[in-house]
Amino acid sequence: MSYDITEYKNTIKDTKKWLADGLSRSTGKKFLMAMTGLFLITFLMVHLFGNLLLLVNDNGISFNEYSKNMSHSKIIRVMEIFLFTGFIFHIGFGATVSIQNRLARKIPYAVIKSSETSSFFSRYMFHTGSLVFIFLLLHLNSFFIPHRVLESGLSMYESALIVFHNPLFVLFYIFAMILLSFHLMHGFQSAFQSLGIHHNKYTPSIKLLGRFFALVVPLVFAVIPVYIYFWK
Amino acid sequence: MKMNIKIWRQAFQTTRGNFQTYILENMDDNMSFLEMLDVLNEKILHEGGDPVSFSHDCREGICGSCGVVINGRVHGPLQGVTTCQIYMRHLKHYKTLVIEPWRARAFPIIKDLVTDRQAFDRILQAGGYISINTGGIPDANATPIGRHIADQAFAAASCIGCGACVAACPNASANLFVSAKISHLAFLPQGQPEKNHRVESMLKAMDKEGFGNCSNTAACEFECPKGITLKNIAKLNREYFEALFRSSLEEHPTHPHHGKGDEVAHAAFHDTHEK
Amino acid sequence: MNKLNPNTPDGNLANKWKDQLFNFKLVNPANKRKFDIIVIGCGLAGSSAAASLAELGYNIKIFTYHDSPRRAHSIAAQGGINAAKNYQNDGDNVHRLFYDTIKGGDFRSREANVHRLAEISEKIIDQCVAQGVPFARDYGGHLDNRSFGGAQVSRTFYAKGQTGQQLLLGAYGALNRQIHKKKVTVYNYHEMLDLVVIDGKAVGVVTRDLRTGEISSHAAHAIVLASGGYSNIFYLSTNAKASNATAIWRAHKKGAFFANPCFTQIHPTCIPASGHYQSKLTLMSESLRNDGRVWVPKKKNDGRYPEQIPQNERDYFLERKYPSFGNLVPRDVAARNIKEVCDEGFGVGSTGLAVYLDFEDAIKRLGEEEIESKYGNLFEMYELITGDDPFVTPMKIYPAAHYTMGGLWVDYNLMSTIPGLFVLGEANFSDHGANRLGASALMQGLADGYFVIPYTLGNYLATANVGKPDVQSPEFKEAEKSISTETGKMLASNGTTTPDEIHRKLGEIMRDYVGMARNAAGLKIANAEIQKLKQEFKNNLKISMQSENLNDSLEKAGRVKDFLELAELMAEDALQRNESCGGHFRTEYQTPEGEALRNDRKFAHVSAWEYIGKNKQHKLHIEKLKFEYIKLSSRSYK
């Protein structure tokens, strides 16, 4: 079967048009926000599992083992690309839609009782998201960059001990986890709604699960630096 | 009952507006909110001023004309009603009423509290219908539609296009309105043939109008006078997802951008008739 | 020359329309796009006409004073739409619907028109379902019906209490499709202020853009008026606030005869007025009378709560007087009886102008859930307005002006006495005689728009040889000038009475003397009062001076001006019709039992009024009604 160049070009053209059209619509962006959001939620769970090893009382052996495996595994390397792409899309599209939303109402209401009509969490997704993003940058600066980019001599466990003995950082970490919790309070169930998953039968369960997740996961994340600060 | 009435006054779309405060006395519990505005307008007129323009027509909650924000709540403090269905007994605990028009870039203010909601019409023109000519139709009972489905279609179809969803949404998004129209037709067997194209072209039209994006805050659902639910937006999302994979790359064959001949005739019609 | 030729085709009643369709001249498909048509009004009749004509290829301009066609007052029709489908197998057929409508109209409508309406009724339902109108259905998925006043079969299709809305959205969808195809152009916020007639043919309109005050001319080969009725002449009515008679009245002044202006319908089931500020009355669908029972206490001025009044002290007066139709007697009969019991002092509520509509038995029989699914939104609406829950305490109702059977005179082809001016829906007088049955207005509006005008208008265009009209011609310029002058005059007026105040006074006059019951003495008083009010309008009007942006008071003033003139004609028509029939009840003409007493020998006709000039008496023309297929009988619902 021959495949000439014009056909190839057309395929590229059609695909580009398809994706550009489909994802440029507000509903398309919503899909992307939801998909990347759910992907990041699964990442959070994996990350949390790793962090829990910090609590194992073996002077960081299992944690270091784990982080070494993570940084050497080919699969994880590939997943990292996805992860970064996910972050970029989630943050990029989040910022884009937020700016569009701002522009959609140029003159604000003099009086508006938003708190009566929608949840606090849903209205401040951009704010909580932005602060979590700042946290993310600091977090990368503390762990990812020294280890994976600069190849510092310290083990991951040692880095964690240093960082989590800085009271300011611990406080900021806790603060960021509260924001993450807020973000997830709306984000978890919202992602399902965005993907069109809404039914009287299971939507209440999704909402409940979302609240549970938003409460527990950031809480456990936050417990770790507190534990290290006081007891390690 | 005596009240301060603070109302947004704006003479033209392009001029700046501001709040003006009026005082009204002797109001009655059973007076409707719009009747209060009538009384105010008569007073303003007698004093030689320009009465407040506000949209209203049927005054029984079905035409979708009326709509203002009263003390921070779209269509007033009750749920499931339009502005014309608010009575002064619902507002008597306020000393001051702050009355504002719908605020959204896609709904420019024409005057005072009157906004231009033609953006909705343009979205509907893009495909909010079943393409069928008059006549030559099979019997109405030829296609049974389960009561459950018919009821769901009706629930979506009861949207009155007032714009409260946009006004209430922190993002000024029109998703609830569009989703109601999409769901209504997507539920029915008659709406199936065009469903992929319909959702794509209506969303395209929606985005063109400058509405915000939906972030599932559910404020629209809370304020909708007709009880349109977020389930419709979920359905809209599913319909769109399906269309992403199933619609054709070409323009929909039943919505041609009219033949050349028609264009010429149309242009001629307007050339001769408009000055 | 008799201008009042109804142009009814010859032949057997059942074949008249079919034969007519065959005899019509057609416009060649390729030529259709050379014709421009103007449609005024975008309710059921206007939207369906514009869409259907555009589908055929004509170029349409449609005008509405609303911001969008979907605001038209058709949207507020609650109850349903009739069709002789016989889905319930209860013996309905075209002839029965025809008969019920003629009888319901008290034998003051044209047989041929009504028969055509009944024939078409079935197609309307098919059309609407195909458009996606979500009518109520049974569990098997088939269409459900309810029964309505004046009929003993269930033939009313409905969508909860929002049938008008759903039908209008269907027609609006059809219209949108044509707007998208650029076959229809919508002029919103445009009010028609004059009709332009050149060489005896209607060829254009002059409109005012309500947003900018701009006055402009639009020309076309034919004009379709579908601007609705004039119940707002009563100020308090169930019509939307903006509904008005201006379009038909100005067409009337350009030569279109006005037929039976005194035939107005007072709807029996509305929520009673609560105060002087009342701006309109809210209708509770007549369908409520299917399951609700109307009663008053047997004792005058009974101060007890309705729940405290035992069954044997209640007077179910409709069931008592009309055993076979009971609570489902036609609107005029119900309204008059309610007014009567209240006038006698049996009325309830703070004003004594109300009767109970009780659902207690229906709730017991069918359960709350069934009642909720049938009337849910009506009950909610009632509770919101009055603060009472009909599940707990009976509704209070009182009649209010609702529909006008009168309107511009049209022939069988829906053309007025001005060639090229077609009138559809409530704006014309054609199908309902002296009283309209429930759920028939939607039927008529859609029948006219979808299934009559596309053919009759085509025939006109194919035969009338109308030239391409030109908006630069002197007739257009003159009309523009006169409208500008008139508007300017109103804007310059500097009196003390607002249009609403004048309108309210007019409403009171109409309610007291030209309402549910009229008599010669009262009608003469009405005329004198209207003259005074006209002077007041002329000399002492107060409106806002804004001329280049929205000005409600100016719009209202123009409409009130026309209402004042129409009111005069209504009173005159009522005075001239020395009989009682349908909605027109002259107290001098009643049976010993207090029922309407018709005079078929003298008044089995349509009174069509010709405008012959300012300050001149209207000239009366008579169209005799011939009843060949129905024997005139006394209308009895006993």
PDB file of C-alpha atoms in Angstrom, chain B residues 47-163:
ATOM      1  CA  GLU B  47     -41.377  64.450  39.176  1.00  0.00           C
ATOM      2  CA  GLY B  48     -40.244  65.050  35.618  1.00  0.00           C
ATOM      3  CA  GLY B  49     -37.539  62.407  35.499  1.00  0.00           C
ATOM      4  CA  ASP B  50     -36.847  59.494  33.202  1.00  0.00           C
ATOM      5  CA  PRO B  51     -38.358  56.273  34.521  1.00  0.00           C
ATOM      6  CA  VAL B  52     -36.167  53.239  35.081  1.00  0.00           C
ATOM      7  CA  SER B  53     -36.157  50.886  32.100  1.00  0.00           C
ATOM      8  CA  PHE B  54     -36.469  47.241  33.013  1.00  0.00           C
ATOM      9  CA  SER B  55     -37.379  44.182  30.972  1.00  0.00           C
ATOM     10  CA  HIS B  56     -40.669  42.529  31.752  1.00  0.00           C
ATOM     11  CA  ASP B  57     -43.627  41.188  29.891  1.00  0.00           C
ATOM     12  CA  CYS B  58     -45.751  38.243  30.948  1.00  0.00           C
ATOM     13  CA  ARG B  59     -45.251  38.813  34.680  1.00  0.00           C
ATOM     14  CA  GLU B  60     -46.028  35.207  35.383  1.00  0.00           C
ATOM     15  CA  GLY B  61     -42.595  33.684  35.128  1.00  0.00           C
ATOM     16  CA  ILE B  62     -42.632  32.161  31.684  1.00  0.00           C
ATOM     17  CA  CYS B  63     -41.554  34.693  29.038  1.00  0.00           C
ATOM     18  CA  GLY B  64     -38.048  35.037  30.465  1.00  0.00           C
ATOM     19  CA  SER B  65     -37.930  38.786  29.872  1.00  0.00           C
ATOM     20  CA  CYS B  66     -37.437  39.997  33.395  1.00  0.00           C
ATOM     21  CA  GLY B  67     -34.309  39.611  35.403  1.00  0.00           C
ATOM     22  CA  VAL B  68     -32.357  41.778  37.774  1.00  0.00           C
ATOM     23  CA  VAL B  69     -30.045  41.162  40.684  1.00  0.00           C
ATOM     24  CA  ILE B  70     -31.659  42.180  43.962  1.00  0.00           C
ATOM     25  CA  ASN B  71     -29.308  42.614  46.898  1.00  0.00           C
ATOM     26  CA  GLY B  72     -26.782  40.256  45.430  1.00  0.00           C
ATOM     27  CA  ARG B  73     -29.187  37.537  44.411  1.00  0.00           C
ATOM     28  CA  VAL B  74     -30.174  36.793  40.833  1.00  0.00           C
ATOM     29  CA  HIS B  75     -33.980  36.989  40.416  1.00  0.00           C
ATOM     30  CA  GLY B  76     -34.179  37.995  44.077  1.00  0.00           C
ATOM     31  CA  PRO B  77     -33.724  36.032  47.267  1.00  0.00           C
ATOM     32  CA  LEU B  78     -36.024  33.101  46.450  1.00  0.00           C
ATOM     33  CA  GLN B  79     -35.037  29.988  44.567  1.00  0.00           C
ATOM     34  CA  GLY B  80     -36.917  28.726  41.526  1.00  0.00           C
ATOM     35  CA  VAL B  81     -38.595  31.999  40.592  1.00  0.00           C
ATOM     36  CA  THR B  82     -38.169  34.836  38.158  1.00  0.00           C
ATOM     37  CA  THR B  83     -37.941  38.483  39.172  1.00  0.00           C
ATOM     38  CA  CYS B  84     -41.616  39.046  38.380  1.00  0.00           C
ATOM     39  CA  GLN B  85     -42.545  36.349  40.892  1.00  0.00           C
ATOM     40  CA  ILE B  86     -40.863  38.148  43.774  1.00  0.00           C
ATOM     41  CA  TYR B  87     -43.315  39.913  46.047  1.00  0.00           C
ATOM     42  CA  MET B  88     -42.545  42.682  48.490  1.00  0.00           C
ATOM     43  CA  ARG B  89     -43.356  40.321  51.334  1.00  0.00           C
ATOM     44  CA  HIS B  90     -40.222  38.424  50.322  1.00  0.00           C
ATOM     45  CA  LEU B  91     -38.099  41.567  50.628  1.00  0.00           C
ATOM     46  CA  LYS B  92     -39.553  43.347  53.598  1.00  0.00           C
ATOM     47  CA  HIS B  93     -36.667  42.540  55.930  1.00  0.00           C
ATOM     48  CA  TYR B  94     -34.385  44.762  53.818  1.00  0.00           C
ATOM     49  CA  LYS B  95     -34.006  48.473  54.492  1.00  0.00           C
ATOM     50  CA  THR B  96     -32.348  49.094  51.162  1.00  0.00           C
ATOM     51  CA  LEU B  97     -32.766  47.259  47.895  1.00  0.00           C
ATOM     52  CA  VAL B  98     -29.784  47.296  45.562  1.00  0.00           C
ATOM     53  CA  ILE B  99     -30.990  46.534  42.058  1.00  0.00           C
ATOM     54  CA  GLU B 100     -28.505  45.755  39.312  1.00  0.00           C
ATOM     55  CA  PRO B 101     -28.748  44.457  35.769  1.00  0.00           C
ATOM     56  CA  TRP B 102     -27.303  41.106  34.673  1.00  0.00           C
ATOM     57  CA  ARG B 103     -23.563  41.622  34.445  1.00  0.00           C
ATOM     58  CA  ALA B 104     -21.816  39.807  31.643  1.00  0.00           C
ATOM     59  CA  ARG B 105     -19.754  40.908  28.707  1.00  0.00           C
ATOM     60  CA  ALA B 106     -22.010  38.866  26.435  1.00  0.00           C
ATOM     61  CA  PHE B 107     -25.081  40.754  27.734  1.00  0.00           C
ATOM     62  CA  PRO B 108     -24.340  44.431  27.137  1.00  0.00           C
ATOM     63  CA  ILE B 109     -26.614  46.904  28.878  1.00  0.00           C
ATOM     64  CA  ILE B 110     -29.052  48.676  26.565  1.00  0.00           C
ATOM     65  CA  LYS B 111     -30.399  50.995  29.218  1.00  0.00           C
ATOM     66  CA  ASP B 112     -30.625  50.927  33.016  1.00  0.00           C
ATOM     67  CA  LEU B 113     -31.613  47.377  33.914  1.00  0.00           C
ATOM     68  CA  VAL B 114     -32.258  46.205  30.355  1.00  0.00           C
ATOM     69  CA  THR B 115     -29.609  43.931  28.917  1.00  0.00           C
ATOM     70  CA  ASP B 116     -29.216  42.630  25.401  1.00  0.00           C
ATOM     71  CA  ARG B 117     -29.485  38.836  25.516  1.00  0.00           C
ATOM     72  CA  GLN B 118     -29.416  38.187  21.802  1.00  0.00           C
ATOM     73  CA  ALA B 119     -26.304  36.117  22.321  1.00  0.00           C
ATOM     74  CA  PHE B 120     -28.686  33.337  23.370  1.00  0.00           C
ATOM     75  CA  ASP B 121     -30.648  33.665  20.154  1.00  0.00           C
ATOM     76  CA  ARG B 122     -27.498  33.460  18.089  1.00  0.00           C
ATOM     77  CA  ILE B 123     -26.482  30.273  19.888  1.00  0.00           C
ATOM     78  CA  LEU B 124     -29.882  28.744  19.171  1.00  0.00           C
ATOM     79  CA  GLN B 125     -29.728  29.817  15.559  1.00  0.00           C
ATOM     80  CA  ALA B 126     -26.544  27.807  15.212  1.00  0.00           C
ATOM     81  CA  GLY B 127     -28.453  24.565  15.666  1.00  0.00           C
ATOM     82  CA  GLY B 128     -30.904  24.554  18.545  1.00  0.00           C
ATOM     83  CA  TYR B 129     -33.644  22.916  16.523  1.00  0.00           C
ATOM     84  CA  ILE B 130     -34.620  19.845  14.582  1.00  0.00           C
ATOM     85  CA  SER B 131     -34.290  20.466  10.879  1.00  0.00           C
ATOM     86  CA  ILE B 132     -37.676  19.699   9.548  1.00  0.00           C
ATOM     87  CA  ASN B 133     -39.896  21.446   7.077  1.00  0.00           C
ATOM     88  CA  THR B 134     -43.574  22.007   7.597  1.00  0.00           C
ATOM     89  CA  GLY B 135     -45.703  19.129   6.405  1.00  0.00           C
ATOM     90  CA  GLY B 136     -45.137  15.548   5.331  1.00  0.00           C
ATOM     91  CA  ILE B 137     -44.743  14.311   8.880  1.00  0.00           C
ATOM     92  CA  PRO B 138     -45.657  10.824  10.111  1.00  0.00           C
ATOM     93  CA  ASP B 139     -48.318  10.434  12.779  1.00  0.00           C
ATOM     94  CA  ALA B 140     -47.365  11.854  16.143  1.00  0.00           C
ATOM     95  CA  ASN B 141     -47.750   8.488  17.826  1.00  0.00           C
ATOM     96  CA  ALA B 142     -45.606   6.663  15.268  1.00  0.00           C
ATOM     97  CA  THR B 143     -42.549   6.954  17.495  1.00  0.00           C
ATOM     98  CA  PRO B 144     -43.284   6.113  21.110  1.00  0.00           C
ATOM     99  CA  ILE B 145     -41.122   7.929  23.618  1.00  0.00           C
ATOM    100  CA  GLY B 146     -40.950   6.517  27.115  1.00  0.00           C
ATOM    101  CA  ARG B 147     -42.509   8.744  29.719  1.00  0.00           C
ATOM    102  CA  HIS B 148     -39.256   8.918  31.643  1.00  0.00           C
ATOM    103  CA  ILE B 149     -37.426  10.194  28.567  1.00  0.00           C
ATOM    104  CA  ALA B 150     -40.227  12.583  27.617  1.00  0.00           C
ATOM    105  CA  ASP B 151     -40.231  13.971  31.142  1.00  0.00           C
ATOM    106  CA  GLN B 152     -36.497  14.529  31.112  1.00  0.00           C
ATOM    107  CA  ALA B 153     -36.703  16.231  27.734  1.00  0.00           C
ATOM    108  CA  PHE B 154     -39.484  18.413  29.041  1.00  0.00           C
ATOM    109  CA  ALA B 155     -37.560  19.312  32.185  1.00  0.00           C
ATOM    110  CA  ALA B 156     -34.693  20.539  30.030  1.00  0.00           C
ATOM    111  CA  ALA B 157     -37.027  22.235  27.558  1.00  0.00           C
ATOM    112  CA  SER B 158     -38.647  24.288  30.265  1.00  0.00           C
ATOM    113  CA  CYS B 159     -35.701  26.711  30.141  1.00  0.00           C
ATOM    114  CA  ILE B 160     -37.043  30.223  29.551  1.00  0.00           C
ATOM    115  CA  GLY B 161     -33.789  31.778  28.346  1.00  0.00           C
ATOM    116  CA  CYS B 162     -33.784  34.513  30.974  1.00  0.00           C
ATOM    117  CA  GLY B 163     -30.026  34.483  31.436  1.00  0.00           C
TER     118      GLY B 163
END
